[in-house]
CSV table of C-alpha atoms in Angstrom, one decimal:
chain,number,residue,atom,x,y,z
A,1,MET,CA,23.4,19.9,-58.5
A,2,SER,CA,26.0,22.4,-57.3
A,3,ASP,CA,26.6,22.9,-53.6
A,4,GLY,CA,25.2,26.4,-53.9
A,5,SER,CA,21.9,25.3,-55.2
A,6,ARG,CA,21.7,22.3,-52.7
A,7,PHE,CA,21.9,24.6,-49.7
A,8,ALA,CA,19.9,27.4,-51.2
A,9,PHE,CA,17.2,27.0,-48.6
A,10,LEU,CA,19.7,28.2,-46.0
A,11,ARG,CA,19.6,31.6,-47.6
A,12,ASN,CA,15.9,31.7,-47.1
A,13,ARG,CA,15.2,34.1,-44.2
A,14,TRP,CA,11.9,32.6,-43.3
A,15,PHE,CA,13.4,29.1,-43.1
A,16,THR,CA,16.3,30.1,-40.9
A,17,VAL,CA,14.0,32.1,-38.6
A,18,SER,CA,11.5,29.3,-38.2
A,19,VAL,CA,14.2,26.7,-37.5
A,20,GLY,CA,16.1,29.0,-35.2
A,21,GLY,CA,12.9,29.8,-33.3
A,22,THR,CA,11.9,26.2,-32.9
A,23,PHE,CA,15.4,25.4,-31.6
A,24,LEU,CA,15.3,28.3,-29.0
A,25,VAL,CA,11.9,27.1,-27.9
A,26,PHE,CA,13.2,23.6,-27.5
A,27,VAL,CA,16.1,24.8,-25.4
A,28,PHE,CA,14.0,27.0,-23.3
A,29,SER,CA,11.5,24.2,-22.6
A,30,PHE,CA,14.3,21.8,-21.8
A,31,VAL,CA,15.9,24.1,-19.3
A,32,VAL,CA,12.6,25.1,-17.6
A,33,GLY,CA,11.1,21.6,-17.6
A,34,PHE,CA,14.0,19.4,-16.8
A,35,ILE,CA,16.5,21.7,-14.9
A,36,TRP,CA,14.7,24.8,-13.4
A,37,LEU,CA,11.4,23.2,-12.2
A,38,PRO,CA,12.9,20.0,-10.8
A,39,SER,CA,15.5,22.0,-8.8
A,40,ALA,CA,12.8,24.4,-7.5
A,41,GLN,CA,10.4,21.7,-6.3
A,42,ASP,CA,10.6,19.6,-3.2
A,43,GLU,CA,8.1,17.0,-4.2
A,44,ASN,CA,9.7,13.6,-4.6
A,45,ALA,CA,7.3,12.6,-7.4
A,46,PHE,CA,8.3,15.7,-9.5
A,47,ARG,CA,12.0,15.1,-8.8
A,48,GLY,CA,11.7,11.6,-9.9
A,49,VAL,CA,11.4,12.4,-13.6
A,50,TRP,CA,14.7,14.2,-13.7
A,51,ASN,CA,16.3,11.6,-11.3
A,52,ALA,CA,15.3,8.8,-13.5
A,53,MET,CA,16.6,10.5,-16.6
A,54,CYS,CA,20.0,11.3,-14.9
A,55,GLY,CA,20.2,7.7,-13.6
A,56,ALA,CA,19.6,6.3,-17.0
A,57,ALA,CA,22.3,8.5,-18.5
A,58,GLY,CA,24.7,7.8,-15.7
A,59,ASP,CA,25.1,11.4,-14.6
A,60,PRO,CA,25.6,12.2,-10.9
A,61,ARG,CA,22.5,13.3,-9.1
A,62,GLY,CA,23.9,14.6,-5.9
A,63,TRP,CA,22.9,18.2,-6.6
A,64,LEU,CA,19.2,17.0,-6.3
A,65,ILE,CA,19.6,15.1,-3.1
A,66,SER,CA,18.2,17.1,-0.2
A,67,THR,CA,20.7,17.8,2.6
A,68,GLU,CA,17.9,18.4,5.1
A,69,ALA,CA,17.5,15.7,7.8
A,70,PRO,CA,14.5,13.4,7.1
A,71,VAL,CA,11.3,14.2,9.0
A,72,ALA,CA,10.9,11.9,11.9
A,73,ALA,CA,7.5,10.1,12.1
A,74,SER,CA,5.4,11.2,15.0
A,75,HIS,CA,4.3,7.6,15.7
A,76,PRO,CA,5.8,4.1,15.2
A,77,THR,CA,5.6,2.9,11.6
A,78,SER,CA,5.5,-0.6,10.2
A,79,THR,CA,8.8,-2.1,9.3
A,80,VAL,CA,7.4,-5.1,7.6
A,81,VAL,CA,8.0,-5.2,3.8
A,82,VAL,CA,5.2,-7.4,2.4
A,83,THR,CA,6.4,-9.3,-0.6
A,84,PRO,CA,5.2,-12.6,-2.2
A,85,ASP,CA,8.2,-14.5,-0.8
A,86,LEU,CA,8.1,-13.0,2.7
A,87,LEU,CA,7.4,-16.4,4.1
A,88,ALA,CA,8.8,-18.4,1.2
A,89,ARG,CA,11.5,-20.0,3.4
A,90,GLN,CA,9.0,-21.1,5.9
A,91,SER,CA,8.6,-24.8,6.4
A,92,ALA,CA,4.9,-25.4,6.1
A,93,VAL,CA,5.0,-28.9,7.8
A,94,LEU,CA,7.2,-27.9,10.8
A,95,GLY,CA,5.8,-24.4,11.0
A,96,VAL,CA,2.1,-25.6,11.3
A,97,GLY,CA,3.0,-28.1,14.1
A,98,ARG,CA,5.2,-25.7,16.1
A,99,GLY,CA,2.7,-22.9,15.4
A,100,ALA,CA,-0.1,-25.1,16.8
A,101,THR,CA,1.7,-25.5,20.1
A,102,LEU,CA,2.5,-21.8,20.3
A,103,ALA,CA,-1.2,-21.0,19.6
A,104,LEU,CA,-2.3,-22.7,22.8
A,105,LYS,CA,-2.0,-19.4,24.6
A,106,CYS,CA,-4.1,-17.7,21.9
A,107,THR,CA,-7.1,-20.0,22.1
A,108,MET,CA,-8.9,-18.0,24.9
A,109,CYS,CA,-9.4,-15.2,22.5
A,110,HIS,CA,-9.1,-16.6,19.0
A,111,GLY,CA,-10.6,-20.0,19.7
A,112,THR,CA,-9.1,-23.5,19.4
A,113,ARG,CA,-9.5,-23.5,15.7
A,114,GLY,CA,-9.0,-19.9,14.9
A,115,VAL,CA,-12.6,-18.9,15.2
A,116,SER,CA,-13.6,-16.6,18.0
A,117,SER,CA,-16.8,-16.7,19.9
A,118,ALA,CA,-16.4,-13.0,20.9
A,119,ASP,CA,-15.6,-9.8,19.0
A,120,ILE,CA,-12.1,-10.9,18.4
A,121,PRO,CA,-10.8,-11.4,14.8
A,122,ASN,CA,-11.1,-14.9,13.3
A,123,LEU,CA,-7.7,-16.1,12.1
A,124,ALA,CA,-8.6,-19.4,10.5
A,125,GLY,CA,-7.6,-19.4,6.8
A,126,VAL,CA,-6.4,-15.8,6.9
A,127,ASP,CA,-3.4,-15.2,4.7
A,128,ALA,CA,-0.2,-16.0,6.6
A,129,THR,CA,1.6,-12.9,5.4
A,130,SER,CA,-1.3,-10.8,6.7
A,131,ILE,CA,-1.2,-12.5,10.2
A,132,TYR,CA,2.6,-12.2,10.3
A,133,LYS,CA,2.6,-8.5,9.5
A,134,GLN,CA,0.0,-7.7,12.1
A,135,MET,CA,1.9,-9.5,14.9
A,136,ARG,CA,5.1,-7.8,13.9
A,137,ASP,CA,3.3,-4.4,14.0
A,138,PHE,CA,1.9,-5.2,17.4
A,139,GLN,CA,5.5,-5.9,18.5
A,140,GLY,CA,6.9,-2.7,17.1
A,141,GLY,CA,4.0,-0.5,18.2
A,142,ALA,CA,2.9,0.4,14.6
A,143,ARG,CA,-0.5,-1.1,15.5
A,144,ALA,CA,-1.6,-0.3,19.0
A,145,SER,CA,-3.2,-2.9,21.3
A,146,ALA,CA,-2.9,-3.1,25.1
A,147,VAL,CA,-3.8,-6.8,24.8
A,148,MET,CA,-1.7,-8.0,21.8
A,149,LYS,CA,1.5,-6.1,22.5
A,150,PRO,CA,2.5,-8.0,25.7
A,151,LEU,CA,1.4,-11.2,24.3
A,152,VAL,CA,3.7,-11.0,21.3
A,153,ALA,CA,6.5,-9.1,22.9
A,154,ASP,CA,8.6,-12.2,23.8
A,155,LEU,CA,8.0,-14.1,20.6
A,156,GLY,CA,10.9,-14.4,18.1
A,157,ASP,CA,10.6,-14.0,14.4
A,158,GLN,CA,10.4,-17.7,13.8
A,159,ASP,CA,7.6,-18.0,16.4
A,160,LEU,CA,5.6,-15.4,14.5
A,161,ARG,CA,6.1,-17.2,11.2
A,162,ASP,CA,5.0,-20.5,12.7
A,163,LEU,CA,1.9,-19.0,14.2
A,164,SER,CA,1.1,-17.4,10.9
A,165,VAL,CA,1.3,-20.6,8.8
A,166,PHE,CA,-0.6,-22.5,11.5
A,167,TYR,CA,-3.6,-20.1,11.4
A,168,ALA,CA,-3.5,-19.9,7.6
A,169,SER,CA,-3.7,-23.7,7.4
A,170,LEU,CA,-7.0,-23.8,9.3
A,171,PRO,CA,-10.2,-24.1,7.1
A,172,ARG,CA,-12.0,-20.9,6.8
A,173,GLY,CA,-15.7,-20.3,5.9
A,174,SER,CA,-16.8,-20.1,2.3
A,175,ALA,CA,-17.0,-16.6,0.7
A,176,ARG,CA,-20.2,-14.9,0.7
A,177,ASP,CA,-22.3,-14.2,-2.4
A,178,LEU,CA,-20.9,-11.0,-3.9
A,179,GLY,CA,-24.2,-10.6,-5.7
A,180,ALA,CA,-25.8,-9.7,-2.4
A,181,ALA,CA,-23.0,-7.3,-1.4
A,182,PRO,CA,-23.6,-3.6,-0.9
A,183,ASP,CA,-22.2,-1.3,-3.5
A,184,ILE,CA,-19.3,-0.3,-1.3
A,185,VAL,CA,-18.1,-3.9,-1.3
A,186,ALA,CA,-19.0,-4.9,-4.9
A,187,VAL,CA,-18.1,-1.7,-6.8
A,188,GLY,CA,-16.8,0.8,-4.4
A,189,ALA,CA,-17.2,4.5,-5.2
A,190,PRO,CA,-14.9,5.4,-7.9
A,191,MET,CA,-15.8,9.1,-7.9
A,192,ARG,CA,-14.5,9.3,-4.3
A,193,ASN,CA,-11.4,7.1,-4.9
A,194,ILE,CA,-12.9,4.1,-3.1
A,195,ALA,CA,-12.0,0.7,-4.5
A,196,PRO,CA,-14.5,-2.1,-3.8
A,197,CYS,CA,-13.6,-3.9,-0.7
A,198,GLY,CA,-14.0,-7.3,-2.5
A,199,SER,CA,-11.1,-6.5,-4.8
A,200,CYS,CA,-8.7,-6.9,-2.0
A,201,HIS,CA,-10.4,-8.8,0.9
A,202,GLY,CA,-12.0,-11.7,-0.9
A,203,GLY,CA,-15.1,-12.2,-3.1
A,204,MET,CA,-13.5,-10.7,-6.2
A,205,ASP,CA,-9.8,-11.1,-5.4
A,206,SER,CA,-7.4,-11.4,-2.5
A,207,LYS,CA,-4.6,-8.9,-2.3
A,208,LEU,CA,-1.3,-9.9,-0.7
A,209,GLY,CA,-1.2,-8.7,2.9
A,210,ALA,CA,-5.0,-7.9,2.9
A,211,PRO,CA,-6.8,-10.0,5.5
A,212,TRP,CA,-9.8,-12.2,4.6
A,213,LEU,CA,-12.8,-10.5,6.0
A,214,ASP,CA,-15.6,-13.0,5.6
A,215,SER,CA,-17.2,-14.0,8.8
A,216,GLN,CA,-15.2,-11.5,10.9
A,217,PRO,CA,-17.1,-10.1,13.9
A,218,ARG,CA,-19.1,-7.0,13.0
A,219,ALA,CA,-17.9,-4.9,16.1
A,220,TYR,CA,-14.3,-5.6,15.1
A,221,LEU,CA,-14.8,-4.7,11.5
A,222,LYS,CA,-16.6,-1.5,12.3
A,223,ALA,CA,-14.0,-0.5,14.9
A,224,GLN,CA,-11.1,-1.0,12.5
A,225,LEU,CA,-12.8,0.8,9.6
A,226,GLU,CA,-13.5,3.7,12.0
A,227,ALA,CA,-9.9,3.7,13.2
A,228,PHE,CA,-8.7,3.9,9.6
A,229,HIS,CA,-11.4,6.6,8.9
A,230,HIS,CA,-10.1,8.8,11.7
A,231,GLY,CA,-6.4,7.9,11.2
A,232,THR,CA,-6.0,6.4,14.6
A,233,ARG,CA,-4.8,3.1,13.0
A,234,ARG,CA,-1.8,3.7,10.8
A,235,ASN,CA,-0.1,0.4,9.9
A,236,ASP,CA,-1.7,-0.1,6.6
A,237,ILE,CA,0.6,-0.6,3.6
A,238,GLY,CA,1.0,2.7,1.7
A,239,GLU,CA,-1.9,4.3,3.7
A,240,GLN,CA,-4.2,2.4,1.3
A,241,MET,CA,-6.8,1.7,3.9
A,242,ARG,CA,-6.7,5.2,5.4
A,243,ASN,CA,-7.2,6.7,1.9
A,244,VAL,CA,-10.2,4.5,1.3
A,245,ALA,CA,-11.8,4.7,4.8
A,246,ARG,CA,-11.5,8.4,5.2
A,247,ASN,CA,-13.8,8.8,2.3
A,248,MET,CA,-16.4,6.3,3.4
A,249,THR,CA,-19.5,7.5,5.0
A,250,ASP,CA,-20.9,6.1,8.3
A,251,ALA,CA,-23.6,4.2,6.3
A,252,GLU,CA,-20.9,2.6,4.1
A,253,ILE,CA,-18.9,1.6,7.0
A,254,ASP,CA,-22.0,-0.1,8.5
A,255,ALA,CA,-22.9,-1.7,5.3
A,256,ALA,CA,-19.4,-3.2,4.7
A,257,ALA,CA,-19.3,-4.4,8.4
A,258,ASP,CA,-22.8,-5.9,8.1
A,259,TYR,CA,-22.0,-7.7,4.9
A,260,TYR,CA,-18.6,-9.3,6.0
A,261,ALA,CA,-20.1,-10.2,9.4
A,262,GLY,CA,-23.1,-12.0,7.6
A,263,ASN,CA,-25.8,-9.7,8.9
A,264,ARG,CA,-27.3,-9.3,5.5
């Protein structure tokens, strides 16, 4: 076959128009989708696509970096990064013993074995990471409490770690029957973006950094849910609890508090 007959399709006007048109559409879409739109938007999620592509290709991304000063938070935010190895270097044996000594000044509110007789949260058996984060947040002001802040103000980081592993080592009550749980705990409300409480706080699963809720005082649970609902408590990781609680009805807040407090 001669070269002339091999490339005869190039002389077909319809072929060249089709291929040329497709190429122009591709170039136009690339410019609009990956250059113009990312540079015209301020949303980090939208920028992320282009940033990720540039990063993978090794291209500089300085032109996409905002030169504006970051917006300062209007309230203290948590500085604790919860990871599976947050307390990995903690000595369980030494930490529990030292934590038990430090906990002597906590017994008036949290009980001698981490179980309160008042409307104070029970700490026995609660995940150490969760306890540690809350105490750090009390220290830094990310979680407001006129009682807890002065009590933890003078404690060092090792003190907080030892207290956390001590309370986590104490036996906690058995989990409640999930079959008797209200819908908001067992299945949530997917249409309103509410995950089941049991998927993070025990019963179905326990999520890192999420406190164990079984047998907590009802008044405490209700107060915290309402604080997340109204946005007055803001130390939750990634605003997860605020996103859930703000969509909960008053009846659902009462039902969840009743269930975990054992009032059902």
